[in-house]
Coordinates of C-alpha atoms in Angstrom, one line a residue:
M1 CA 62.6 149.2 -45.7
S2 CA 62.5 146.9 -48.6
R3 CA 62.9 148.5 -52.0
R4 CA 59.6 146.9 -53.0
Q5 CA 57.8 148.5 -50.1
R6 CA 56.8 151.3 -52.4
A7 CA 53.7 152.7 -54.0
V8 CA 53.9 154.4 -57.4
T9 CA 51.2 156.3 -59.2
A10 CA 50.9 158.2 -62.4
A11 CA 48.6 160.8 -64.0
A12 CA 45.8 162.4 -61.9
A13 CA 43.3 165.2 -62.6
G14 CA 40.4 167.1 -61.0
R15 CA 36.7 166.6 -61.1
G16 CA 36.0 168.4 -64.3
R17 CA 37.7 171.6 -63.1
D18 CA 40.2 173.5 -65.2
S19 CA 43.8 173.4 -64.0
F20 CA 43.8 176.9 -62.7
G21 CA 40.6 176.5 -60.7
F22 CA 41.7 173.1 -59.4
A23 CA 45.0 174.5 -58.4
N24 CA 43.4 177.2 -56.4
M25 CA 41.2 174.6 -54.7
M26 CA 44.3 172.5 -53.9
H27 CA 46.0 175.6 -52.3
Q28 CA 43.0 176.0 -50.0
V29 CA 43.1 172.3 -49.2
L30 CA 46.8 172.4 -48.4
T31 CA 46.4 175.6 -46.2
E32 CA 43.5 174.2 -44.2
S33 CA 45.2 170.8 -43.9
A34 CA 48.4 172.0 -42.3
A35 CA 47.3 170.8 -38.9
R36 CA 46.0 167.5 -40.4
P37 CA 49.1 165.9 -42.0
R38 CA 47.3 162.6 -42.7
A39 CA 44.6 164.3 -44.8
L40 CA 47.3 166.4 -46.5
F41 CA 49.3 163.4 -47.5
S42 CA 46.4 161.6 -49.0
V43 CA 45.6 164.6 -51.2
A44 CA 49.2 165.3 -52.1
S45 CA 50.2 161.8 -52.8
I46 CA 47.3 161.0 -55.1
L47 CA 47.2 164.3 -57.0
L48 CA 50.8 164.5 -57.9
T49 CA 51.2 163.8 -61.6
C50 CA 53.7 161.2 -62.7
I51 CA 55.5 158.4 -60.9
L52 CA 55.0 158.7 -57.2
V53 CA 56.9 156.5 -54.8
Y54 CA 56.4 156.1 -51.0
G55 CA 56.8 153.4 -48.5
V56 CA 54.3 151.4 -46.4
A57 CA 55.6 153.1 -43.3
D58 CA 55.1 156.5 -44.9
T59 CA 51.6 155.6 -45.9
L60 CA 50.7 154.7 -42.3
R61 CA 52.3 157.9 -41.1
F62 CA 50.0 160.1 -43.2
L63 CA 47.1 158.1 -44.4
P64 CA 44.5 156.7 -42.0
L65 CA 43.7 153.1 -43.0
S66 CA 40.4 151.4 -42.1
N67 CA 38.5 148.2 -42.8
S68 CA 35.9 150.0 -44.8
F69 CA 35.7 152.2 -47.9
S70 CA 34.1 155.1 -46.0
S71 CA 37.2 157.3 -46.1
F72 CA 37.1 157.8 -49.8
P73 CA 34.4 158.3 -52.5
S74 CA 33.1 154.9 -53.6
I75 CA 34.6 153.5 -56.8
F76 CA 31.7 151.2 -57.4
P77 CA 28.6 151.8 -59.5
S78 CA 25.7 153.5 -58.0
S79 CA 23.5 150.4 -58.4
A80 CA 25.8 148.7 -56.0
L81 CA 25.5 151.5 -53.5
D82 CA 21.8 150.8 -53.2
N83 CA 22.5 147.4 -51.8
D84 CA 25.0 146.8 -49.1
S85 CA 25.5 143.2 -50.1
L86 CA 26.3 144.1 -53.6
Q87 CA 28.9 146.7 -52.5
V88 CA 30.5 144.2 -50.2
S89 CA 30.6 141.7 -53.1
E90 CA 32.4 144.3 -55.3
E91 CA 34.9 145.0 -52.5
N92 CA 35.6 141.3 -52.1
R93 CA 36.1 140.9 -55.8
L94 CA 38.7 143.7 -55.8
E95 CA 40.4 142.2 -52.8
T96 CA 40.6 138.8 -54.5
V97 CA 42.1 140.3 -57.7
L98 CA 44.7 142.3 -55.8
N99 CA 45.6 139.5 -53.5
N100 CA 46.1 137.1 -56.4
A101 CA 48.4 139.5 -58.1
A102 CA 50.3 140.9 -55.0
M103 CA 53.9 140.3 -54.3
Q104 CA 54.8 139.0 -50.8
D105 CA 54.9 142.5 -49.4
R106 CA 51.4 143.3 -50.9
T107 CA 52.8 145.2 -53.9
V108 CA 50.9 145.3 -57.1
I109 CA 51.4 147.0 -60.5
L110 CA 48.3 148.8 -61.8
T111 CA 47.3 150.2 -65.1
T112 CA 43.9 151.4 -66.5
L113 CA 42.5 150.5 -69.9
N114 CA 39.6 151.6 -72.0
E115 CA 38.2 150.3 -75.3
A116 CA 40.3 152.6 -77.5
W117 CA 43.5 151.3 -76.0
A118 CA 42.3 147.7 -75.7
A119 CA 41.6 147.2 -79.4
P120 CA 43.7 144.5 -81.2
D121 CA 47.2 145.8 -82.1
S122 CA 46.6 148.9 -80.0
V123 CA 48.4 150.3 -76.9
I124 CA 47.7 147.3 -74.5
D125 CA 49.4 144.8 -76.8
L126 CA 52.5 146.9 -77.1
F127 CA 52.5 147.5 -73.3
L128 CA 52.4 143.8 -72.5
E129 CA 55.0 143.0 -75.2
S130 CA 57.4 145.4 -73.5
F131 CA 57.2 143.4 -70.3
R132 CA 57.8 140.1 -72.2
I133 CA 60.9 141.3 -73.9
G134 CA 62.3 143.6 -71.2
D135 CA 65.3 142.9 -69.0
G136 CA 63.9 141.3 -65.8
T137 CA 60.3 142.5 -66.5
R138 CA 58.5 139.4 -67.6
K139 CA 58.1 138.1 -64.1
L140 CA 56.5 141.4 -63.2
L141 CA 53.5 140.5 -65.3
N142 CA 52.5 138.1 -62.5
H143 CA 51.8 141.2 -60.4
L144 CA 50.2 143.4 -63.0
V145 CA 46.4 144.2 -62.5
I146 CA 44.6 145.8 -65.5
I147 CA 41.7 148.0 -64.5
A148 CA 39.2 148.0 -67.3
L149 CA 37.0 151.2 -67.5
D150 CA 34.4 149.8 -69.9
Q151 CA 33.0 146.4 -70.7
K152 CA 34.8 145.8 -74.0
A153 CA 38.1 146.7 -72.4
F154 CA 37.4 144.1 -69.6
E155 CA 36.5 141.4 -72.2
R156 CA 39.7 142.1 -74.1
C157 CA 41.7 142.0 -70.9
L158 CA 40.4 138.6 -70.0
T159 CA 41.8 137.3 -73.3
L160 CA 45.2 138.7 -72.7
H161 CA 46.0 138.7 -69.0
R162 CA 45.4 136.8 -65.7
H163 CA 44.5 139.7 -63.4
C164 CA 41.7 142.0 -64.6
F165 CA 39.2 144.1 -62.7
A166 CA 36.1 145.9 -64.2
L167 CA 35.7 149.4 -62.9
I168 CA 32.6 150.4 -64.9
T169 CA 30.6 153.4 -63.9
D170 CA 26.9 153.7 -64.6
G171 CA 26.1 156.5 -67.0
V172 CA 29.7 157.3 -67.8
D173 CA 31.2 156.1 -71.2
F174 CA 35.0 155.8 -71.1
H175 CA 35.4 153.6 -74.2
Q176 CA 36.6 156.3 -76.6
E177 CA 40.0 157.9 -76.7
A178 CA 40.0 160.7 -74.1
Y179 CA 41.9 163.7 -75.4
F180 CA 44.0 165.7 -73.0
M181 CA 42.1 168.2 -70.7
T182 CA 38.7 167.4 -72.3
P183 CA 35.8 166.8 -69.8
Q184 CA 36.0 163.0 -70.6
Y185 CA 39.7 163.0 -69.9
L186 CA 39.1 164.7 -66.5
K187 CA 36.4 162.3 -65.5
M188 CA 38.6 159.4 -66.4
M189 CA 41.5 160.7 -64.5
W190 CA 39.4 161.4 -61.4
K191 CA 37.9 157.9 -61.5
R192 CA 41.5 156.6 -61.5
I193 CA 42.3 158.7 -58.4
D194 CA 39.3 157.4 -56.5
F195 CA 40.4 153.9 -57.3
L196 CA 44.0 154.4 -56.2
C197 CA 42.7 155.9 -53.0
T198 CA 40.7 152.7 -52.4
V199 CA 43.7 150.5 -53.1
L200 CA 45.8 152.4 -50.6
E201 CA 43.0 152.2 -48.0
M202 CA 43.0 148.4 -48.5
G203 CA 46.7 148.3 -47.4
Y204 CA 48.3 147.5 -50.7
N205 CA 51.5 149.0 -52.1
F206 CA 51.3 149.8 -55.8
I207 CA 53.1 151.0 -58.9
F208 CA 50.7 152.8 -61.2
T209 CA 51.8 152.9 -64.8
D210 CA 50.1 154.3 -67.9
A211 CA 49.8 151.7 -70.6
D212 CA 51.7 153.9 -73.0
I213 CA 54.9 153.4 -70.9
M214 CA 57.2 150.7 -72.2
W215 CA 58.9 148.6 -69.5
F216 CA 62.4 147.7 -70.7
R217 CA 64.1 147.0 -67.4
D218 CA 63.1 146.4 -63.7
P219 CA 62.8 150.0 -62.3
F220 CA 62.9 149.1 -58.6
P221 CA 66.7 149.4 -58.2
R222 CA 66.5 153.0 -59.5
F223 CA 64.1 154.2 -56.8
Y224 CA 65.6 156.3 -54.0
Q225 CA 65.6 154.7 -50.5
D226 CA 65.3 158.0 -48.6
A227 CA 62.2 159.6 -50.2
D228 CA 58.6 159.6 -49.2
F229 CA 57.6 159.8 -52.9
Q230 CA 59.3 160.1 -56.2
V231 CA 58.1 161.7 -59.4
A232 CA 59.1 161.0 -63.0
C233 CA 59.9 164.0 -65.2
D234 CA 59.3 165.3 -68.7
H235 CA 62.5 167.3 -68.2
F236 CA 65.1 166.5 -65.6
L237 CA 67.5 169.3 -64.6
G238 CA 70.2 167.1 -63.1
S239 CA 69.4 166.9 -59.4
P240 CA 66.7 164.7 -57.9
D241 CA 66.1 167.3 -55.2
D242 CA 65.5 170.3 -57.6
V243 CA 61.8 171.3 -57.3
Q244 CA 62.2 173.1 -60.7
N245 CA 62.3 169.7 -62.5
R246 CA 59.4 169.4 -64.8
P247 CA 57.2 166.4 -63.8
N248 CA 55.6 164.2 -66.3
G249 CA 52.0 164.9 -67.1
G250 CA 50.7 168.3 -68.2
F251 CA 47.4 168.8 -66.4
N252 CA 48.6 168.8 -62.9
H253 CA 51.7 171.0 -63.3
D254 CA 49.8 173.8 -61.6
V255 CA 48.7 171.5 -58.8
L256 CA 52.1 170.0 -58.4
N257 CA 53.8 173.4 -58.3
I258 CA 51.5 174.4 -55.4
I259 CA 52.1 171.1 -53.6
K260 CA 55.9 171.0 -54.0
F261 CA 56.4 174.6 -52.9
D262 CA 53.8 174.7 -50.1
P263 CA 55.3 175.0 -46.6
S264 CA 52.9 172.4 -45.3
I265 CA 54.9 169.8 -47.2
M266 CA 58.0 170.8 -45.2
D267 CA 56.0 171.0 -42.0
I268 CA 54.9 167.3 -42.1
G269 CA 58.4 166.1 -43.3
L270 CA 57.5 164.8 -46.8
K271 CA 60.6 164.3 -49.0
I272 CA 60.2 164.6 -52.7
K273 CA 62.6 163.1 -55.2
F274 CA 62.5 163.5 -59.0
L275 CA 63.5 160.5 -61.1
D276 CA 66.2 160.9 -63.7
T277 CA 65.1 160.6 -67.3
A278 CA 68.3 158.6 -67.9
Y279 CA 66.4 155.8 -66.4
F280 CA 62.7 156.9 -66.7
G281 CA 62.7 158.5 -70.1
G282 CA 60.1 159.5 -72.6
L283 CA 59.6 161.1 -75.9
C284 CA 59.9 164.5 -74.3
E285 CA 63.4 163.6 -73.1
P286 CA 64.5 160.1 -74.1
S287 CA 66.9 158.0 -72.1
E288 CA 70.2 158.1 -73.8
D289 CA 71.8 154.9 -72.7
F290 CA 70.0 151.6 -73.6
N291 CA 72.1 149.8 -71.0
V292 CA 70.4 151.6 -68.1
V293 CA 67.0 152.7 -69.4
C294 CA 64.1 151.3 -67.3
T295 CA 61.0 152.8 -68.9
M296 CA 60.1 155.0 -71.9
H297 CA 56.9 156.9 -72.0
A298 CA 55.0 158.1 -75.1
N299 CA 54.5 161.5 -73.6
C300 CA 54.7 164.8 -75.6
C301 CA 52.4 163.1 -78.1
Y302 CA 48.9 164.0 -79.3
G303 CA 46.6 161.5 -80.9
L304 CA 46.3 157.7 -80.7
N305 CA 47.6 157.0 -84.2
S306 CA 50.8 159.1 -83.6
K307 CA 51.3 157.4 -80.2
L308 CA 50.9 153.9 -81.7
N309 CA 53.4 154.6 -84.5
D310 CA 56.1 155.8 -82.1
L311 CA 55.5 153.1 -79.6
R312 CA 56.0 150.5 -82.3
I313 CA 59.2 152.1 -83.4
M314 CA 60.3 152.3 -79.8
L315 CA 59.8 148.5 -79.4
Q316 CA 61.7 147.9 -82.6
D317 CA 64.6 150.0 -81.4
W318 CA 64.8 148.0 -78.2
K319 CA 64.6 144.7 -80.1
Y320 CA 67.5 145.8 -82.3
F321 CA 69.5 146.7 -79.2
L322 CA 68.9 143.3 -77.7
S323 CA 70.1 141.6 -81.0
L324 CA 73.5 143.2 -80.8
P325 CA 76.5 141.3 -79.4
L326 CA 77.4 142.3 -75.9
T327 CA 80.6 144.1 -77.0
L328 CA 78.5 146.3 -79.3
K329 CA 75.9 147.0 -76.7
K330 CA 78.6 148.3 -74.4
S331 CA 80.5 150.3 -77.0
A332 CA 78.2 151.3 -79.8
I333 CA 76.6 154.7 -79.8
F334 CA 73.0 153.8 -80.3
S335 CA 70.0 156.1 -80.0
W336 CA 66.2 156.0 -80.3
T337 CA 64.7 156.7 -83.7
V338 CA 61.7 158.3 -82.0
P339 CA 59.9 160.7 -81.8
E340 CA 58.7 160.4 -85.4
N341 CA 55.0 161.3 -85.5
C342 CA 54.9 162.5 -81.9
S343 CA 56.4 165.9 -81.3
L344 CA 56.2 169.0 -79.1
D345 CA 55.1 170.9 -82.2
S346 CA 51.9 168.7 -82.4
L347 CA 51.2 169.5 -78.8
H348 CA 51.7 173.2 -79.3
H349 CA 49.4 173.1 -82.3
Y350 CA 46.7 171.2 -80.3
D351 CA 47.0 173.8 -77.4
S352 CA 46.7 176.7 -79.8
T353 CA 43.6 175.1 -81.4
R354 CA 42.0 174.6 -78.0
M355 CA 42.7 178.2 -77.1
S356 CA 41.0 179.4 -80.3
L357 CA 37.8 177.5 -79.6

């Protein structure tokens, strides 16, 4: 199997449920799906939080593909659902965007964008800059599709990038910053899940990346070849097979813990690998070696201003590393100067504030 025959997804959430209730629902789904491995895989693969990698052959083993969108909730606006021709038009528009961006093996890179992250000098600008200055990442921009969740985000995307798709929902406003675990955040995450399901059903491989992940080096060589899917971590314990590794993402920790320990996963032969933070780092646990780091995520961070501050510093650190002579790159002890405004303390403060409400 080609190393690019992979699908990668990040952050997912439930339809407005809290994590405990959603986790209980997932346990019921997994239990009832033990005899239906295809349905189980479609649920498990999309709901795992963080980077998730699996091959085309694995998708076909567990996920029934069809020529229609009937298998999953529609991602298109309700107005389109009232008219079959409009829905077909939307489906064709998505197929066109994906096909134009796809690699030879139908792999695309996906991210979502709303107005808050699309503003000038905001997250999307830093995200795209990381591709342009990364090691072997500029060419990957040809395969990046930005999924705009509101009209202003779509308009900004069109000024910045070749491959944009408007995924705008009637009566739902995603333009503002969505704080972790708020109802707006959960709606946005579930909309993203629905979309990723649709992309899978259309037969595309994908890498899903949050826009607050900086791409400093081509990550494909660091994926394992013998795994059904692979998950990036907030904290990596040393072994890619250790289910006690802490996956990246917060909300779905409870869901992931149910999925990764459920015997149904073993029954259908799914193999989980956890990605080393030495290559897929973040503010929770930074990659220590600039010579091997692939991506850095602005996780363990609350608030857009704090995130932007630390992302800018992260890019400056990378630029400084690139400016060093080769001998110094190989020998110098060089470390990130982040986190600065982002910290676990800020997250703990936010959590305690929410609990007091």
